[in-house]
Coordinates of C-alpha atoms and ligand atoms in Angstrom, one line a residue:
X269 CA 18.5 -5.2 10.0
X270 CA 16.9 -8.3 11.0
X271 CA 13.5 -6.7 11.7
X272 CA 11.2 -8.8 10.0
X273 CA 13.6 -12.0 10.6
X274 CA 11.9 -14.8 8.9
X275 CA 8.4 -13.3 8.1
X276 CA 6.7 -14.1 5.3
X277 CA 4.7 -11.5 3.6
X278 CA 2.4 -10.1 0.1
X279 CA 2.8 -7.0 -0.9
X280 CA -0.1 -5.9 -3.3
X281 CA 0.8 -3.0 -6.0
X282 CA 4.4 -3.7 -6.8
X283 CA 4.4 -4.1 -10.0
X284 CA 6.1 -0.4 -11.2
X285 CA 9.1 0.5 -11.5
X286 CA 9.5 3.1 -8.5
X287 CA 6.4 3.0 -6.7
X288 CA 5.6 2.5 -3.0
X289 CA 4.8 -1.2 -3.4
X290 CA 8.6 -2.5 -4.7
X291 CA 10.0 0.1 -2.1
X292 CA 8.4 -1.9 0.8
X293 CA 8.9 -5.3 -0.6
X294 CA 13.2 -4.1 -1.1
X295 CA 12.8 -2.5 2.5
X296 CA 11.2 -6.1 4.1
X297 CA 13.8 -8.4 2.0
X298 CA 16.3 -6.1 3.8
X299 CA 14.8 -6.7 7.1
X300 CA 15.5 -10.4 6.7
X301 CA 11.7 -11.9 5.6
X302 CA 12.0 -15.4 4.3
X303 CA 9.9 -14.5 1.4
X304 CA 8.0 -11.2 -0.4
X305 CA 4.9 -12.3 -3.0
X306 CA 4.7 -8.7 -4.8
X307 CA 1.6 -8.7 -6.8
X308 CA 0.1 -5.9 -9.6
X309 CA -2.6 -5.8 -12.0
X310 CA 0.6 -5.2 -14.8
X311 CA 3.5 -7.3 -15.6
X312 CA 5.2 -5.5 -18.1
X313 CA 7.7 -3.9 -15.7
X314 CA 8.0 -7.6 -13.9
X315 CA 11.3 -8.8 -15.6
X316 CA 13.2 -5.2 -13.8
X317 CA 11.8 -5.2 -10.7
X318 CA 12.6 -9.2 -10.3
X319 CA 16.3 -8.3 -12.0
X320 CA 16.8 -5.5 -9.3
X321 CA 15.3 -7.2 -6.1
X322 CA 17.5 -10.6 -7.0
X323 CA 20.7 -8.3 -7.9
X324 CA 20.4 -6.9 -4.0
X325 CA 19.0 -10.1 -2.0
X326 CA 19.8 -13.1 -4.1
X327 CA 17.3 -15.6 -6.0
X328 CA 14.5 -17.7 -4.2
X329 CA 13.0 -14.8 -1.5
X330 CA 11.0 -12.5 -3.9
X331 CA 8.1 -13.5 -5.9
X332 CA 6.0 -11.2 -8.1
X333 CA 2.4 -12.6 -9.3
X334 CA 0.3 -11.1 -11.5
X335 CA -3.1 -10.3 -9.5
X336 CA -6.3 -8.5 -10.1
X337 CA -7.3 -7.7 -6.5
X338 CA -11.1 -6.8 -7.1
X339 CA -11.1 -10.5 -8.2
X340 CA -11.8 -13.6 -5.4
X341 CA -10.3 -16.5 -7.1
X342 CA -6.8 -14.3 -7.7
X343 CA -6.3 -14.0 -4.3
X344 CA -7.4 -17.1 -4.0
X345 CA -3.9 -18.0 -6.3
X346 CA -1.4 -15.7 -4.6
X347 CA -2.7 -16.7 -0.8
X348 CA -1.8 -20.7 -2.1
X349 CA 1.4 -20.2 -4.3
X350 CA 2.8 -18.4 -1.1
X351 CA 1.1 -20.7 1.3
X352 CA 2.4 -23.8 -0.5
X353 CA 5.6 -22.4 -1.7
X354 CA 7.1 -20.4 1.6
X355 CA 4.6 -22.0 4.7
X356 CA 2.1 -19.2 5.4
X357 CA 1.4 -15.5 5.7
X358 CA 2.4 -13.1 8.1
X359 CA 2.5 -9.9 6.7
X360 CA -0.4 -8.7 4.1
X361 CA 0.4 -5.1 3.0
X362 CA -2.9 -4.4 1.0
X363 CA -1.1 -1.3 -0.6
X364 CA -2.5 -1.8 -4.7
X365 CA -4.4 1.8 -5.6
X366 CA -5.7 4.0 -8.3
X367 CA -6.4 7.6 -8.5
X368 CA -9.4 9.1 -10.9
X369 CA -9.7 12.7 -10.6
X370 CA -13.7 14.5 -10.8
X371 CA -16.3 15.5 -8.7
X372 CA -20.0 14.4 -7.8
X373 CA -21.0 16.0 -11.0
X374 CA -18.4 15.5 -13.1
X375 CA -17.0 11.8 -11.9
X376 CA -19.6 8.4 -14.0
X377 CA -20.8 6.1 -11.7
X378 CA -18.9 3.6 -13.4
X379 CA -15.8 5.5 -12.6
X380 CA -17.0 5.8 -8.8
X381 CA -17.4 2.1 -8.5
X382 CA -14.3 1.0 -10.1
X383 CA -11.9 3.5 -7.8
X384 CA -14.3 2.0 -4.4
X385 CA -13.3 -1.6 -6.1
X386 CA -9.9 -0.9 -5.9
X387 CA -9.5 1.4 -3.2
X388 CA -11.8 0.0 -0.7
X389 CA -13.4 -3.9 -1.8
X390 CA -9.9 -5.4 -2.5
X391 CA -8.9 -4.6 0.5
X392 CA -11.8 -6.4 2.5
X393 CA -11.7 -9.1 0.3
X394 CA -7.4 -9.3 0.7
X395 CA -8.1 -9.1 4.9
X396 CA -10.6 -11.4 4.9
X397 CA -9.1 -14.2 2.3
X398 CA -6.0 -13.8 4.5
X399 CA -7.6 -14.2 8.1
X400 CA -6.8 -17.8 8.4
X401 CA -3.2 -17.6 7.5
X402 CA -2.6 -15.0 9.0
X403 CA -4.0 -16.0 12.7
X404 CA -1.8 -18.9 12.3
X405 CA 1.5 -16.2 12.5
X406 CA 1.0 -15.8 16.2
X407 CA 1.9 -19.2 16.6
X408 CA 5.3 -18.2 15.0
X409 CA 5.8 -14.2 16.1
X410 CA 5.1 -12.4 19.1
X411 CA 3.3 -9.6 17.0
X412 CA 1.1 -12.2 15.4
X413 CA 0.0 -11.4 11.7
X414 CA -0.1 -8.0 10.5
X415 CA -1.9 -6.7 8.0
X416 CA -1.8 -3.0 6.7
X417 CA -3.4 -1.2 4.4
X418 CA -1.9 1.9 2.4
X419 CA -4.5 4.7 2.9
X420 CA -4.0 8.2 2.1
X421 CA -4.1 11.6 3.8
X422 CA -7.2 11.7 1.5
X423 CA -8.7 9.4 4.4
X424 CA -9.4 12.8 6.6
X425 CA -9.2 15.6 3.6
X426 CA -11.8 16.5 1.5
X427 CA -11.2 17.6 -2.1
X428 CA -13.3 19.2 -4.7
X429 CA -11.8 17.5 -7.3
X430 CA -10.9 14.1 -6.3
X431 CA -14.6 12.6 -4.5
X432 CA -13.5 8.7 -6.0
X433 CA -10.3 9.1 -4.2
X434 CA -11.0 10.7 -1.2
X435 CA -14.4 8.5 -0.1
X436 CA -12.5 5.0 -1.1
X437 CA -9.8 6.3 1.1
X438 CA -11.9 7.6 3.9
X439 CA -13.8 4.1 3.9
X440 CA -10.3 2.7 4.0
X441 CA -9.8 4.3 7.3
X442 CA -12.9 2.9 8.7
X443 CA -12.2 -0.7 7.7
X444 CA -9.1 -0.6 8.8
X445 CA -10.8 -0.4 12.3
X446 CA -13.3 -2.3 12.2
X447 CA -11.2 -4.9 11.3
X448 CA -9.0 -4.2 14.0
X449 CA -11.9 -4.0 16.7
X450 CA -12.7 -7.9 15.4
X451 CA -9.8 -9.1 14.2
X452 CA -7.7 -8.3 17.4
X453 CA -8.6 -12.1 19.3
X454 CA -7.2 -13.3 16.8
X455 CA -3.9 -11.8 17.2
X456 CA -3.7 -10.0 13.9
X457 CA -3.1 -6.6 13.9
X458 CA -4.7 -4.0 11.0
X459 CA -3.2 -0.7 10.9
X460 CA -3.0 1.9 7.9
X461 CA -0.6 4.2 6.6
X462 CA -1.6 7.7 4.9
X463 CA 1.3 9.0 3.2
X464 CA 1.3 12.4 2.1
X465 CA 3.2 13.5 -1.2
X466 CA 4.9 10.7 -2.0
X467 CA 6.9 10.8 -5.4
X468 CA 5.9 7.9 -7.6
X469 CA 4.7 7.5 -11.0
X470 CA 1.1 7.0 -9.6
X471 CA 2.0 11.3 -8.4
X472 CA 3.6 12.2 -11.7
X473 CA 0.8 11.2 -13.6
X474 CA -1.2 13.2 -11.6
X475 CA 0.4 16.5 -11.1
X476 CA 1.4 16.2 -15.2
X477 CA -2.3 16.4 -15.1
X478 CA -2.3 19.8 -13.5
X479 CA 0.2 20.9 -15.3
X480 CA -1.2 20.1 -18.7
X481 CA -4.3 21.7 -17.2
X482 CA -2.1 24.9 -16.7
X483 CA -2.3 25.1 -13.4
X484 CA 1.0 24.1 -13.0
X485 CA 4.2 24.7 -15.7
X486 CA 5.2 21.4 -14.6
X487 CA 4.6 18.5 -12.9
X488 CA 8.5 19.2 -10.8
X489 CA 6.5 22.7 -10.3
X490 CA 3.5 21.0 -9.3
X491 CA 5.7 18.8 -6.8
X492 CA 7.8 21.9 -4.9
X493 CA 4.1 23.9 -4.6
X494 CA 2.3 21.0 -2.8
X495 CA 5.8 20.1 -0.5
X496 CA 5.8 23.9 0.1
X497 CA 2.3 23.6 1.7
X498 CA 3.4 21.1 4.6
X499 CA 5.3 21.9 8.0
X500 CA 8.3 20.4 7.1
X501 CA 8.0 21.5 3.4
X502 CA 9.7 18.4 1.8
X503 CA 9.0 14.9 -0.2
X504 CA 8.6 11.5 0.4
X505 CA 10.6 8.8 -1.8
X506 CA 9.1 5.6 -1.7
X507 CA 12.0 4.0 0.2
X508 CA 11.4 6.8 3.2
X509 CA 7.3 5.4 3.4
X510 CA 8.5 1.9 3.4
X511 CA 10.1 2.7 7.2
X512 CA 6.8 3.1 8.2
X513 CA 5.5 -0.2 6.9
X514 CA 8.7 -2.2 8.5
X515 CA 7.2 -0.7 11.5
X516 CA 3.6 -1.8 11.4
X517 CA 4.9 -5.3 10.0
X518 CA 7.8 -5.9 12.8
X519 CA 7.0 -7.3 16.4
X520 CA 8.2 -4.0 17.4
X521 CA 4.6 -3.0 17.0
X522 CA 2.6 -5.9 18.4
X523 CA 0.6 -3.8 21.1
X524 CA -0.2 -1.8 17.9
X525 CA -3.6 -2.0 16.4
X526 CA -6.4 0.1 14.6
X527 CA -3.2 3.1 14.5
X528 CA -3.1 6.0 11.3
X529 CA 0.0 6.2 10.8
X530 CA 0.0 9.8 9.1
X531 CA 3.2 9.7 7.0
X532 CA 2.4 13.4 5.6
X533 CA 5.0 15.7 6.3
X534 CA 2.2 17.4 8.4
X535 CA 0.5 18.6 5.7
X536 CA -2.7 17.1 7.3
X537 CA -1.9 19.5 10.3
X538 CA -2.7 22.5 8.0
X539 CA -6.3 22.0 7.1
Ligands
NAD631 N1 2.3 8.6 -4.3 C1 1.6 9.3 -3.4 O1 1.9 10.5 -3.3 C2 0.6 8.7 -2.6 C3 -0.1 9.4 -1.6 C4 -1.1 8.9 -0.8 C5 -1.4 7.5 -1.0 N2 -0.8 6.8 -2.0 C6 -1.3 5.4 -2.1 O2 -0.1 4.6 -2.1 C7 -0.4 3.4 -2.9 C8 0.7 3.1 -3.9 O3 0.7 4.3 -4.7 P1 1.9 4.6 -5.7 O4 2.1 6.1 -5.6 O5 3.1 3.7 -5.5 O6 1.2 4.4 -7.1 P2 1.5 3.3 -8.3 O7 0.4 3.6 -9.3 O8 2.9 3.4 -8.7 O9 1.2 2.0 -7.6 C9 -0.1 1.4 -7.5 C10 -0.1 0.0 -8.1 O10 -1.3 -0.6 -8.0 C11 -1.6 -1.3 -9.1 N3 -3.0 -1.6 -9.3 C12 -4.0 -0.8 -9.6 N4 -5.1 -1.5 -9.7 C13 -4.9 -2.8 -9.3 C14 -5.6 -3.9 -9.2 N5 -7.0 -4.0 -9.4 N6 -5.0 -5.1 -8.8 C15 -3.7 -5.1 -8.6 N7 -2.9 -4.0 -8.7 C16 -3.5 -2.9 -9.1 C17 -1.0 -0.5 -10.3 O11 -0.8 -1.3 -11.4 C18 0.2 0.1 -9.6 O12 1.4 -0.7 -9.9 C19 -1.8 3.6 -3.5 O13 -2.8 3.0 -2.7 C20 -2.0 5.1 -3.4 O14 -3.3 5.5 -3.4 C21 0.2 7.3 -2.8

């Protein structure tokens, strides 16, 4: 409890129902930040994610915008509303991703560019919209600003059938520390986490995929085979990855920079 006492932070991609993003922004109201700005391309699941966050931590500490992070001037919105409404930014959690599946013959170039725009551009354009706040949270917090972007074990694993995903991921990795290398003087830290199987919609769309594909006879099938693969040969919930980002977010970390934070099960190990 008490972790993130007083922090203020936004949380991109938390705008479904059961997803990594709303697990992170529960597990940081829980810690004790003053305020969470989710923020998501969608709003249509807005009204029970507000309803369900309020219900556990009461009314005025959780804000979820609507935000299309390829685009300048919406971050440009969500870094004023939760500069003017809650007094800065400490925490940016650059966490908002998409999956495409295809390879380098099968995969558009349109297709390419969009999953690098979301995968990869938002996040420079999120850290470096967010630099001046966020170098202002040392001022405040012995760990100074943090910010943390949600890679993927794709980062270090290649696929056949998933190039878009895997190279936006992979540069991922390598903005992350390059950002850290520079941004360090300025006391913010920039870390990533990869988590491995992870279930969420954003995993159950996928594997239904395979499934329908018949590689799988169901996406639960689909699940089991690919936790079987790993060391520890279970799942992730979203509320077990969020530990990891309380972590990266908390002063407990604040000789912590330019870290992968693998949260795969070891899966990674095996390849
Ligand atoms: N679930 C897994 O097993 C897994 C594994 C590795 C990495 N990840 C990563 O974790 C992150 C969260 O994934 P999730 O499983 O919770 O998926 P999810 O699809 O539930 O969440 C991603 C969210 O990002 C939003 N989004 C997409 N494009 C956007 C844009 N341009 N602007 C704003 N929001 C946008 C989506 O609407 C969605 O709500 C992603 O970056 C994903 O790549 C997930």
């Amino acid at each position: 409890m008490n972790r993130l006492q007083d922090k203020i932070a936004i949380v991109t991609g938390a705008g479904r129902v059961g997803n990594i993003g709303v697990a992170i922004c529960d597990a940081y109201l829980r810690e004790g930040a003053k305020a969470v700005v989710g923020t998501d391309l969608r709003t249509d699941e807005a009204a029970q994610i507000i309803s369900e966050i309020e219900a556990k931590h009461g009314e005025g500490r959780f804000r979820l915008l609507a935000h299309d992070t390829t685009k300048e001037e919406d971050w440009r919105k969500v870094i004023d509303t939760t500069i003017s409404e809650f007094g800065g930014i400490d925490i940016l959690v650059n966490n908002a991703g998409i999956s495409v599946h295809g390879g380098v013959e099968s995969t558009p170039l349109h297709e390419m560019s969009k999953v690098m725009a979301v995968n990869h551009d938002a996040l420079f354009l999120g850290m470096k919209l967010c630099i001046p706040a966020l170098s202002e949270s040392a001022h405040r917090f012995p760990g100074g600003g943090s910010i943390i972007n949600t890679l993927s074990m794709a980062s270090y694993m290649p696929s056949a059938n998933n190039l878009s995903y895997q190279v936006s991921k992979a540069a991922g990795r390598m903005l992350t520390l390059c950002a850290a290398v520079e941004l360090g003087p300025k006391r913010i830290r920039v870390n990533s986490v990869h988590p491995g199987l992870t279930v969420t919609p954003l995993l159950r769309e996928a594997f239904q995929e395979y499934a329908d594909q018949g590689l799988w006879e169901s996406y639960e099938a689909a699940e089991d085979a690919v936790a079987a693969m790993g060391p520890l040969g279970i799942k992730s919930y979203p509320e077990d990855t969020a530990h990891a980002f309380v972590y990266l977010a908390s002063d407990e970390s604040r000789f912590v920079t330019g870290a992968s934070l693998y949260h795969d099960g070891g899966i990674g190990q095996r390849f």
